[in-house]
PDB file of C-alpha atoms and ligand atoms in Angstrom:
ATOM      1  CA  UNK A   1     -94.792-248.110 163.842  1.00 83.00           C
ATOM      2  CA  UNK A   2     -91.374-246.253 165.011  1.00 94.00           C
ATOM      3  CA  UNK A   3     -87.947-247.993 164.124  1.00 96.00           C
ATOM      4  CA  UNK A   4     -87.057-247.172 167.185  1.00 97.00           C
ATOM      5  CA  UNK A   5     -88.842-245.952 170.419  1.00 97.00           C
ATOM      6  CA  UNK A   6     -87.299-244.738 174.062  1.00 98.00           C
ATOM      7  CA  UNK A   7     -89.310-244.533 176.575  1.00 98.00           C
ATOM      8  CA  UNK A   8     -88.592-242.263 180.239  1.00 98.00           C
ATOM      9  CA  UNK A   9     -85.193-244.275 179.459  1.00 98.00           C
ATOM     10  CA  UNK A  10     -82.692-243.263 181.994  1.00 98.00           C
ATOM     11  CA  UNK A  11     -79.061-244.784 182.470  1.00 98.00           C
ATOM     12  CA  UNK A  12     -76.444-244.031 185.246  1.00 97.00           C
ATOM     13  CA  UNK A  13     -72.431-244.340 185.202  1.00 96.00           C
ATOM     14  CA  UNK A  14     -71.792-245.505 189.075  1.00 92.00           C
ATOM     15  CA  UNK A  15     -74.864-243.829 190.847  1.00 89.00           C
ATOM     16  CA  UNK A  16     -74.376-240.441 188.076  1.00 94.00           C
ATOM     17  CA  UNK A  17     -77.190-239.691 186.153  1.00 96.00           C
ATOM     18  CA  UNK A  18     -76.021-239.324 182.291  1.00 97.00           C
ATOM     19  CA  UNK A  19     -79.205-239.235 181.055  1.00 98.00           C
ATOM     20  CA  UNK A  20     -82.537-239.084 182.672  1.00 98.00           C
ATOM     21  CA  UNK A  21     -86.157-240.031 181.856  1.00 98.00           C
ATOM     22  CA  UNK A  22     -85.319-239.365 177.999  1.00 98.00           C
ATOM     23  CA  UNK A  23     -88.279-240.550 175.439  1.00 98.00           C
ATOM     24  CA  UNK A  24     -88.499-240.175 171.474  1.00 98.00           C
ATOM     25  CA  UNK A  25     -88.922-242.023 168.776  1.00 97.00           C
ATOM     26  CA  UNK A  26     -87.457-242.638 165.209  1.00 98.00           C
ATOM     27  CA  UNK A  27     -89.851-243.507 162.286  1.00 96.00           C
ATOM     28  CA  UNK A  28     -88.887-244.516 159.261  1.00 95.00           C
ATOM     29  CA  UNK A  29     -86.761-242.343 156.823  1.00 96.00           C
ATOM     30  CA  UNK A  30     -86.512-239.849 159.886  1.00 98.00           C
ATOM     31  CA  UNK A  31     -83.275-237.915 160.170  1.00 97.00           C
ATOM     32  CA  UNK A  32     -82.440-236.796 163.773  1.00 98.00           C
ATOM     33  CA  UNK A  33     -80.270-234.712 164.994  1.00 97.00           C
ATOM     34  CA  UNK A  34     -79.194-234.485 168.436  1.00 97.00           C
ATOM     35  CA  UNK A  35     -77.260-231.238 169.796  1.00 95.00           C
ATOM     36  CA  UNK A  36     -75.792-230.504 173.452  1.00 94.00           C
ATOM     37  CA  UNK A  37     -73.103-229.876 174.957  1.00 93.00           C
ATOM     38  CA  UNK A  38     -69.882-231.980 175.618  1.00 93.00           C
ATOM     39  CA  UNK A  39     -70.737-234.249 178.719  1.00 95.00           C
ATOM     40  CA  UNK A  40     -74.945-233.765 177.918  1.00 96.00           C
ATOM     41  CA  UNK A  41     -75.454-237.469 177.388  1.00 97.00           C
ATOM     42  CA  UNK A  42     -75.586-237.714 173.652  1.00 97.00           C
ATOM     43  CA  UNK A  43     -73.513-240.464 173.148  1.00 96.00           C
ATOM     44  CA  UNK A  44     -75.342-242.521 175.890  1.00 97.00           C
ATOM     45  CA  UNK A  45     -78.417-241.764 174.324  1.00 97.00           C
ATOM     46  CA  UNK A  46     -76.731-243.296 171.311  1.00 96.00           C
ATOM     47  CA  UNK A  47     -75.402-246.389 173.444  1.00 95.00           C
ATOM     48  CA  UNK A  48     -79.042-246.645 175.155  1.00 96.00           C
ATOM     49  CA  UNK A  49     -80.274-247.134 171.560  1.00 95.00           C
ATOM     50  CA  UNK A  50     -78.157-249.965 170.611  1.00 92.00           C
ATOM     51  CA  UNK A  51     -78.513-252.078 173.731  1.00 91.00           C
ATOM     52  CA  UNK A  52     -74.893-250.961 174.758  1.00 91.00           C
ATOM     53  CA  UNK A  53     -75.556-249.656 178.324  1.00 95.00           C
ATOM     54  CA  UNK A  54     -78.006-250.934 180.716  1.00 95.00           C
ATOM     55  CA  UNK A  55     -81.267-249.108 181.488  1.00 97.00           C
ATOM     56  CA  UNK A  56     -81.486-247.664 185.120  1.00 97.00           C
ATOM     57  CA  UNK A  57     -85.091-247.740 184.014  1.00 97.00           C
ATOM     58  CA  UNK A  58     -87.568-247.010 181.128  1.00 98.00           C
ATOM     59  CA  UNK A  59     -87.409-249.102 178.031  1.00 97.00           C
ATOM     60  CA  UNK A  60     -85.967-249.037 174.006  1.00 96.00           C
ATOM     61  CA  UNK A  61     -88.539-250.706 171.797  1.00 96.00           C
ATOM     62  CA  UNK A  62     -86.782-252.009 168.333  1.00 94.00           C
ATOM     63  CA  UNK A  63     -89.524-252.831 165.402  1.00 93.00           C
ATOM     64  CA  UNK A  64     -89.445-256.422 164.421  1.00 90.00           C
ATOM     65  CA  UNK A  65     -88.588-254.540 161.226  1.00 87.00           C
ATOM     66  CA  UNK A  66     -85.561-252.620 162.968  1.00 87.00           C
ATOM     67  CA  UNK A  67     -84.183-256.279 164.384  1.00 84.00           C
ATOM     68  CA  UNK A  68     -84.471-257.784 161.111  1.00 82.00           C
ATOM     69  CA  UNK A  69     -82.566-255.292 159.129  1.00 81.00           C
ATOM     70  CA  UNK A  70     -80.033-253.963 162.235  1.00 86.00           C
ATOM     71  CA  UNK A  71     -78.660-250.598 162.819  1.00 92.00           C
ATOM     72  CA  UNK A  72     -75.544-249.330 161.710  1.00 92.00           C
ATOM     73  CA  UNK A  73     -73.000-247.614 164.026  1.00 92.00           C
ATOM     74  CA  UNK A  74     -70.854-245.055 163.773  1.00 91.00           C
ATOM     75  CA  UNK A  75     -68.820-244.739 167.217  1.00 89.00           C
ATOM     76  CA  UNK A  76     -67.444-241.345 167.838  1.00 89.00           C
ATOM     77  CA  UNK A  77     -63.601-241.494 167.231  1.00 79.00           C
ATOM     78  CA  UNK A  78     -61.114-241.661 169.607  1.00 70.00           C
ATOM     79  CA  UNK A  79     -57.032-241.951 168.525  1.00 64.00           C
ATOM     80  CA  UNK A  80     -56.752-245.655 168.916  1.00 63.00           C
ATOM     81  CA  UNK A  81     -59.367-245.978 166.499  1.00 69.00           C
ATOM     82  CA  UNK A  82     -58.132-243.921 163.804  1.00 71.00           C
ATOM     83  CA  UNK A  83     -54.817-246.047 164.301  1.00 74.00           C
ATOM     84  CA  UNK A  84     -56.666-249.520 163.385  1.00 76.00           C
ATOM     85  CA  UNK A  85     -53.909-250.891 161.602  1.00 80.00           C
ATOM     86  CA  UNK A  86     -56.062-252.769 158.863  1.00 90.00           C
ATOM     87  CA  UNK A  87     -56.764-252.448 155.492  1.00 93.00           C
ATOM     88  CA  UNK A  88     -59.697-250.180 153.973  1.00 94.00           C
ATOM     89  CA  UNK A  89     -61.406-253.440 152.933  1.00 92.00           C
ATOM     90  CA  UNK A  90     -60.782-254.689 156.128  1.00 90.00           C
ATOM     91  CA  UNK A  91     -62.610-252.290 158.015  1.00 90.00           C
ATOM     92  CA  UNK A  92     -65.682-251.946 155.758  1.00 91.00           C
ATOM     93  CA  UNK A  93     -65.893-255.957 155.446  1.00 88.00           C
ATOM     94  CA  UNK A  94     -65.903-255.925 159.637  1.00 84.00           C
ATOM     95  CA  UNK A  95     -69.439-254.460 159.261  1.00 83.00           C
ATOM     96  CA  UNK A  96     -70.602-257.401 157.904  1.00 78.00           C
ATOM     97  CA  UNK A  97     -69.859-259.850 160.546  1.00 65.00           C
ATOM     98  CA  UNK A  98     -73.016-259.288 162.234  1.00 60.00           C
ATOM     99  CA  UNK A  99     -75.105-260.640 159.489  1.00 57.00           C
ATOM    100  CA  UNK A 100     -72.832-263.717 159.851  1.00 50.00           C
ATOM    101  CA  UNK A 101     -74.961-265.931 162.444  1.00 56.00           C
ATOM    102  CA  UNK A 102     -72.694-268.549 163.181  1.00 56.00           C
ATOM    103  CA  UNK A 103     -70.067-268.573 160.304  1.00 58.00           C
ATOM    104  CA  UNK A 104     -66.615-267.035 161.064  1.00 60.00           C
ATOM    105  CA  UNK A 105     -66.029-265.310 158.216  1.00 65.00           C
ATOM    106  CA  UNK A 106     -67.448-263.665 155.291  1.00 68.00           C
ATOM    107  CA  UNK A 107     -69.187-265.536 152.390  1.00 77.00           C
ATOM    108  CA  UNK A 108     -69.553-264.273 149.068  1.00 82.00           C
ATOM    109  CA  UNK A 109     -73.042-262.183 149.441  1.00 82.00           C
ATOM    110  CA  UNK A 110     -71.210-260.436 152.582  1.00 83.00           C
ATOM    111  CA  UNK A 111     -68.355-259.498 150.225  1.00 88.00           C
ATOM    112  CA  UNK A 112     -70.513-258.451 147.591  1.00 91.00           C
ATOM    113  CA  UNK A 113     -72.386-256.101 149.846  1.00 91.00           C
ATOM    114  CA  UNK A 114     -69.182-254.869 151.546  1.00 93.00           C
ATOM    115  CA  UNK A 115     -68.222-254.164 147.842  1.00 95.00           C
ATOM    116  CA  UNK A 116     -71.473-251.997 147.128  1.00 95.00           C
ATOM    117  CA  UNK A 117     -70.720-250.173 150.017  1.00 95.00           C
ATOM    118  CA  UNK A 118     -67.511-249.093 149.216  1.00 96.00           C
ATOM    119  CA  UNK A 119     -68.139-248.359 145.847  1.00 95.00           C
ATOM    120  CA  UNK A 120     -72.028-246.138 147.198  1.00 93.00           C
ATOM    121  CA  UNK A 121     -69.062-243.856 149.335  1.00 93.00           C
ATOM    122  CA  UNK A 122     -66.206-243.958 146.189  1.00 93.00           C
ATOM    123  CA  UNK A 123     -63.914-245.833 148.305  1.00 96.00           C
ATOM    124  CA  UNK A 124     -63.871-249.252 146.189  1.00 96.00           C
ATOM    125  CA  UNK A 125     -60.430-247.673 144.468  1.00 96.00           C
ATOM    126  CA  UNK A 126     -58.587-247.068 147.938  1.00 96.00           C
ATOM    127  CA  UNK A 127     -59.668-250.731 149.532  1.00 96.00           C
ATOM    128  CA  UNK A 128     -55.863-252.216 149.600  1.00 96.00           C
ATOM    129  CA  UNK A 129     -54.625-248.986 151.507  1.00 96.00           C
ATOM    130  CA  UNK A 130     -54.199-249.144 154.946  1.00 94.00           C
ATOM    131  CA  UNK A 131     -56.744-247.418 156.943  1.00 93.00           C
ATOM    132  CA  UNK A 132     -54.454-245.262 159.311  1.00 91.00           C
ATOM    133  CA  UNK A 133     -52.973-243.488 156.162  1.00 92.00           C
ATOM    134  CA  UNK A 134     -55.838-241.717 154.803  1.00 93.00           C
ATOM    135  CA  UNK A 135     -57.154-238.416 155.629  1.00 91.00           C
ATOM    136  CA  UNK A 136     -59.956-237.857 158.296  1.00 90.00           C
ATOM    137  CA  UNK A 137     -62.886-237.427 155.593  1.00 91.00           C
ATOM    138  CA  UNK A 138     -61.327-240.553 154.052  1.00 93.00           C
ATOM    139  CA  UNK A 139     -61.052-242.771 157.452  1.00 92.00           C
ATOM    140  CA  UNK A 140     -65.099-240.869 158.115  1.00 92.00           C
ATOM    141  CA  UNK A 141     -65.967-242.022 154.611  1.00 94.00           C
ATOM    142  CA  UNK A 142     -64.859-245.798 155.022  1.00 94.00           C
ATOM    143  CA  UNK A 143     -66.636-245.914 158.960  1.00 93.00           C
ATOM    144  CA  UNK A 144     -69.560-244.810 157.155  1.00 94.00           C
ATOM    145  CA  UNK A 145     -69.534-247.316 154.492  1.00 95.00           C
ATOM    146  CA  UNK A 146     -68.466-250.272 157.711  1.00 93.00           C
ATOM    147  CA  UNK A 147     -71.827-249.105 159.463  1.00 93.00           C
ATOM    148  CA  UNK A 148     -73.991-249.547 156.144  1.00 93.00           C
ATOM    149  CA  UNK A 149     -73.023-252.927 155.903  1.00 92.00           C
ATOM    150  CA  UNK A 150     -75.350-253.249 158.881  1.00 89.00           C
ATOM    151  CA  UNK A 151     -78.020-252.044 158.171  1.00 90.00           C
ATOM    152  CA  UNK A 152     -80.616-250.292 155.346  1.00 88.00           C
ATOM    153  CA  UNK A 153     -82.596-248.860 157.596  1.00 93.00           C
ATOM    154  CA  UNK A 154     -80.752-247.090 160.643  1.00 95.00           C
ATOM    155  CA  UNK A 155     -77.579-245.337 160.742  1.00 96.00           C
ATOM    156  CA  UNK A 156     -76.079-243.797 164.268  1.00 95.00           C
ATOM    157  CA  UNK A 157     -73.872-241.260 163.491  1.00 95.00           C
ATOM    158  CA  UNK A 158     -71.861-240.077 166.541  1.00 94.00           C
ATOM    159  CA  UNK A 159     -69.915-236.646 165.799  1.00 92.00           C
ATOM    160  CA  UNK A 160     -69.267-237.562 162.213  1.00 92.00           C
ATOM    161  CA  UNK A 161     -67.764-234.727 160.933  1.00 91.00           C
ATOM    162  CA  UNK A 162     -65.599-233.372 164.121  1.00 88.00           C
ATOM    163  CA  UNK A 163     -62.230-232.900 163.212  1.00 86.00           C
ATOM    164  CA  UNK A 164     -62.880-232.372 159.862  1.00 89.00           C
ATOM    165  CA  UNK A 165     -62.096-229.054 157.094  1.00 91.00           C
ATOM    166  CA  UNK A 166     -65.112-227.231 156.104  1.00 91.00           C
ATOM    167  CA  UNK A 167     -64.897-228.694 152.848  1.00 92.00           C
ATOM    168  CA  UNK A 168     -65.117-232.496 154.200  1.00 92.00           C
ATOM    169  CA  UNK A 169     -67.839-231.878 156.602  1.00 92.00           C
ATOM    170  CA  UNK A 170     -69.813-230.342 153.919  1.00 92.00           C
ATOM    171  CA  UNK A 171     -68.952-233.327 151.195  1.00 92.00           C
ATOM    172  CA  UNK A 172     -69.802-235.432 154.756  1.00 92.00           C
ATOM    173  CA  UNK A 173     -73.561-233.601 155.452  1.00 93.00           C
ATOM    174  CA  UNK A 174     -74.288-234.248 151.723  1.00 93.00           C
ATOM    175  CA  UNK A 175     -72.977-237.911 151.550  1.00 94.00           C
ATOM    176  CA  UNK A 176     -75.280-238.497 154.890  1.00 95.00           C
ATOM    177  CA  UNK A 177     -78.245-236.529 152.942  1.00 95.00           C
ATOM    178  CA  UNK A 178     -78.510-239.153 149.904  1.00 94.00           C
ATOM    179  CA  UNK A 179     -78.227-241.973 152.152  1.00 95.00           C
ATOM    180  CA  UNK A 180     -81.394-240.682 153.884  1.00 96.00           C
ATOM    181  CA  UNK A 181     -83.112-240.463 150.386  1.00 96.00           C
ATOM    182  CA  UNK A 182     -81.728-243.546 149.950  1.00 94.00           C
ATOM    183  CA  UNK A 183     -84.748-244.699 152.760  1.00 94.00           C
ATOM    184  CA  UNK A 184     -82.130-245.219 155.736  1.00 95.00           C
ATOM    185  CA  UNK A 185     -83.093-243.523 158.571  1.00 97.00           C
ATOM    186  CA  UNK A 186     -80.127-241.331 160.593  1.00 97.00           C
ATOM    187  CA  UNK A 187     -80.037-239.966 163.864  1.00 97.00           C
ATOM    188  CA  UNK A 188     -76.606-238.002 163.961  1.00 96.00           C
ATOM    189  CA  UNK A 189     -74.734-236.427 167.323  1.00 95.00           C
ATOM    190  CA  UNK A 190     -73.201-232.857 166.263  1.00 88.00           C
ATOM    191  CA  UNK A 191     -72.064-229.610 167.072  1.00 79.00           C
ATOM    192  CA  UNK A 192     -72.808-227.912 164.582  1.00 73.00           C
ATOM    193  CA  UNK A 193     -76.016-226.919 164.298  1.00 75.00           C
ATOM    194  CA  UNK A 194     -75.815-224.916 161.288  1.00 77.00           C
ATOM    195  CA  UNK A 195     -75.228-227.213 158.607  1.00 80.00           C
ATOM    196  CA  UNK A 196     -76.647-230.577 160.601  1.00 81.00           C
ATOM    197  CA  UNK A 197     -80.175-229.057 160.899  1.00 89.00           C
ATOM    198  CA  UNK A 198     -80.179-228.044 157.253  1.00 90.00           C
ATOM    199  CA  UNK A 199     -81.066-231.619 156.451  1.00 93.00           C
ATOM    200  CA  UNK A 200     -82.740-232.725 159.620  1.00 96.00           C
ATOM    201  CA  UNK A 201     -86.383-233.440 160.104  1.00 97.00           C
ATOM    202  CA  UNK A 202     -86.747-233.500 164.012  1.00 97.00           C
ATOM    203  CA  UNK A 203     -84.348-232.255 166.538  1.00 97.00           C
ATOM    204  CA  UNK A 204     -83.400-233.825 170.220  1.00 97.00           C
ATOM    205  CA  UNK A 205     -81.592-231.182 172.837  1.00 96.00           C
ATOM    206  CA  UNK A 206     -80.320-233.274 175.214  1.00 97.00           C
ATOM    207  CA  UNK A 207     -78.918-231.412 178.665  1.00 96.00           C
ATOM    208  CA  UNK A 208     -78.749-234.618 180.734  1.00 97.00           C
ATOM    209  CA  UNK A 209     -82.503-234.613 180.207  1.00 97.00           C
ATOM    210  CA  UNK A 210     -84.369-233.705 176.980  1.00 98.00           C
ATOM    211  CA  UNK A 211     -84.332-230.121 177.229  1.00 97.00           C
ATOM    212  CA  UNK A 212     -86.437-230.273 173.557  1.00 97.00           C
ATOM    213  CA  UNK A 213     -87.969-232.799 171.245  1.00 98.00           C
ATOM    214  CA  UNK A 214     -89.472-231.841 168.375  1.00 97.00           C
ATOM    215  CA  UNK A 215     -89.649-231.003 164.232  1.00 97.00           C
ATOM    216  CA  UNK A 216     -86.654-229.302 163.223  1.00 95.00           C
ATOM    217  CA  UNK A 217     -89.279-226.030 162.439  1.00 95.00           C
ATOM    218  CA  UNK A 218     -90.343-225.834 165.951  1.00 96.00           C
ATOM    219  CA  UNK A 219     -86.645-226.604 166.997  1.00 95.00           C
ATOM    220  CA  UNK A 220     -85.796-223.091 165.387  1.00 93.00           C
ATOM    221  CA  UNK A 221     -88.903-220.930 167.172  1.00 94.00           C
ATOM    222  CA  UNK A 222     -87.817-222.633 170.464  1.00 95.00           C
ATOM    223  CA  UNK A 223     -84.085-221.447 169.834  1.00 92.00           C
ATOM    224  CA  UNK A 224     -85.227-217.862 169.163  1.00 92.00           C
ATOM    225  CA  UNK A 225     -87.000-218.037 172.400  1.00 91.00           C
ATOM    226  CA  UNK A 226     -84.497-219.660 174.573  1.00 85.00           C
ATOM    227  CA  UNK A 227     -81.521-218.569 173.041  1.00 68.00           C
TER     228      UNK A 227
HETATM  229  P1  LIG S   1     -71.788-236.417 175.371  1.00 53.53           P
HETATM  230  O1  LIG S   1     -71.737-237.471 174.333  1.00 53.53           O
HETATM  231  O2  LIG S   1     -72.988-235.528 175.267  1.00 53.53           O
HETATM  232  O3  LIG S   1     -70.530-235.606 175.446  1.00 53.53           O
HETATM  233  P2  LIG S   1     -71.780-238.669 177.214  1.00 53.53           P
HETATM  234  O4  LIG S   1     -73.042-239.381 176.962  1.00 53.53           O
HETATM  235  O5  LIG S   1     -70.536-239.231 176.661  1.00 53.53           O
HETATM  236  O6  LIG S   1     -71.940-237.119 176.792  1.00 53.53           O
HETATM  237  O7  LIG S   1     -71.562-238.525 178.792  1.00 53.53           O
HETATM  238  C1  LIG S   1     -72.573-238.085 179.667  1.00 53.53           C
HETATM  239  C2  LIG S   1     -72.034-238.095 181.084  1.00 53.53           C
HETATM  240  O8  LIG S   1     -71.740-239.429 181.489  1.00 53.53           O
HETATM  241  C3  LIG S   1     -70.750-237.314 181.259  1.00 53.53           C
HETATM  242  O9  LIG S   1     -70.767-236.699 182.524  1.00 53.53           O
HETATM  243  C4  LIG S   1     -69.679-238.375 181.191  1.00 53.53           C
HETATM  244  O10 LIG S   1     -68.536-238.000 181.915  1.00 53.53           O
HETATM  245  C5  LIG S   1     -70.370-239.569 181.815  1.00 53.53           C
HETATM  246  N1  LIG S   1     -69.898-240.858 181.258  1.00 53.53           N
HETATM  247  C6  LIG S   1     -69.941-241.215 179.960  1.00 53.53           C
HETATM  248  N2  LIG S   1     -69.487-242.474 179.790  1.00 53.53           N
HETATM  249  C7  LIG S   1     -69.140-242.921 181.023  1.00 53.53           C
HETATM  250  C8  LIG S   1     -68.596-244.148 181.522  1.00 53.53           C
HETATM  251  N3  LIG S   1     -68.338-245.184 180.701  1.00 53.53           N
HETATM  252  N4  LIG S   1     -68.374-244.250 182.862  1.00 53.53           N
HETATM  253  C9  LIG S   1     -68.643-243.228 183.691  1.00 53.53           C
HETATM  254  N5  LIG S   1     -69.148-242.042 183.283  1.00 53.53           N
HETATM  255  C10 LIG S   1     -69.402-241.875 181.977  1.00 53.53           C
HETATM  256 MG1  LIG S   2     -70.304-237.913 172.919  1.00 53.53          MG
END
């Protein structure tokens, strides 16, 4: 059974259609990778997948699997964000609080995982430095390590490596590559389809609709074609 199934899902921003009758489906240990341009409806697609904007109509069906384990987010970043004036620790422990129930703050098993994640992205060293003074594959690093505390199964990834030197986005691709053979499932927004689809197993084209679903193989013939 999928992790993760949409189906004819379609969701509207005040009467606008951002994304329209769009269906696929995530299995597990899948890595997607969904291209378009700005203003295509990737990032809904994202939000439609994690319950964060209501359904016009269609459906999202999470595995009982999927719902025990949770899905890890990575928003895409906007200034405020990157201006969170909090502690590396801070962040990455903030990732936990959804496995929290009803307690307020994190117990020692929380911390303990918080700590594995830091140390999995070689960030444990830099935890009592605030967040806002590292450098953008730093700050990417430490988001990445926040949205793993939520999850080993299902990572969103929302433009992780925009903004970044060719050098970061390439340590980024190959950090996100041995956390998929690590079992997690991602489904990653980018631009750059280059390097993204080096890694990726099925491909999503969204252009307010899906323009193409398919494996990443098929994905390249239907390029040539359509340029
Ligand atoms: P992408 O991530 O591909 O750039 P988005 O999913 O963010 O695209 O946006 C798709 C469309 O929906 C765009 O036209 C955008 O302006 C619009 N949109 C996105 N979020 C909102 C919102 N909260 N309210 C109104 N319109 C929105
Ligand atoms: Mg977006």
């Amino acid at each position: 059974m999928a992790l993760i199934r949409l189906n004819n899902a379609t969701v509207s921003y005040e009467g606008d259609l951002a994304a329209e009758n769009v269906s696929f489906s995530v299995e597990k240990g899948d890595y997607l990778v969904i291209l378009g341009e700005n203003g295509s409806g990737k990032s809904t697609v994202m939000k439609a997948m994690l319950g964060l904007v209501k359904l016009k109509s269609g459906e999202v069906i999470h595995s009982d699997g999927l719902k025990k384990n949770g899905v890890g987010y990575l928003p895409q970043q906007t200034r405020i964000q990157r201006d969170f004036p909090a502690s590396v620790e801070e962040v990455v422990q903030s990732g936990v609080v959804n496995r929290l129930g009803r307690r307020l703050f994190p117990g020692r098993e929380e911390k303990q995982r918080a700590r594995q994640q830091m140390e999995r992205l070689e960030i444990w060293e830099m935890r009592k430095r605030p967040y806002r003074a590292l450098s953008g594959g730093q700050q990417q690093r430490v988001l990445l390590a926040r949205a793993l505390c939520a999850t080993d199964s299902l990572l969103l990834l929302d433009e992780p490596v925009t903004g970044l030197d060719p050098e970061t986005t390439a340590e980024m691709y190959e950090i996100i590559r041995n956390i998929n053979r690590q079992g997690v499932a991602i489904v990653t927004v980018s631009h750059d389809v280059g390097q993204a689809l080096r890694d990726a197993k099925h491909v999503l084209v969204m252009e307010r609709t899906v323009r193409f679903y398919g494996e990443t193989e098929a994905y390249e013939a239907w390029r040539r074609e359509n340029g």
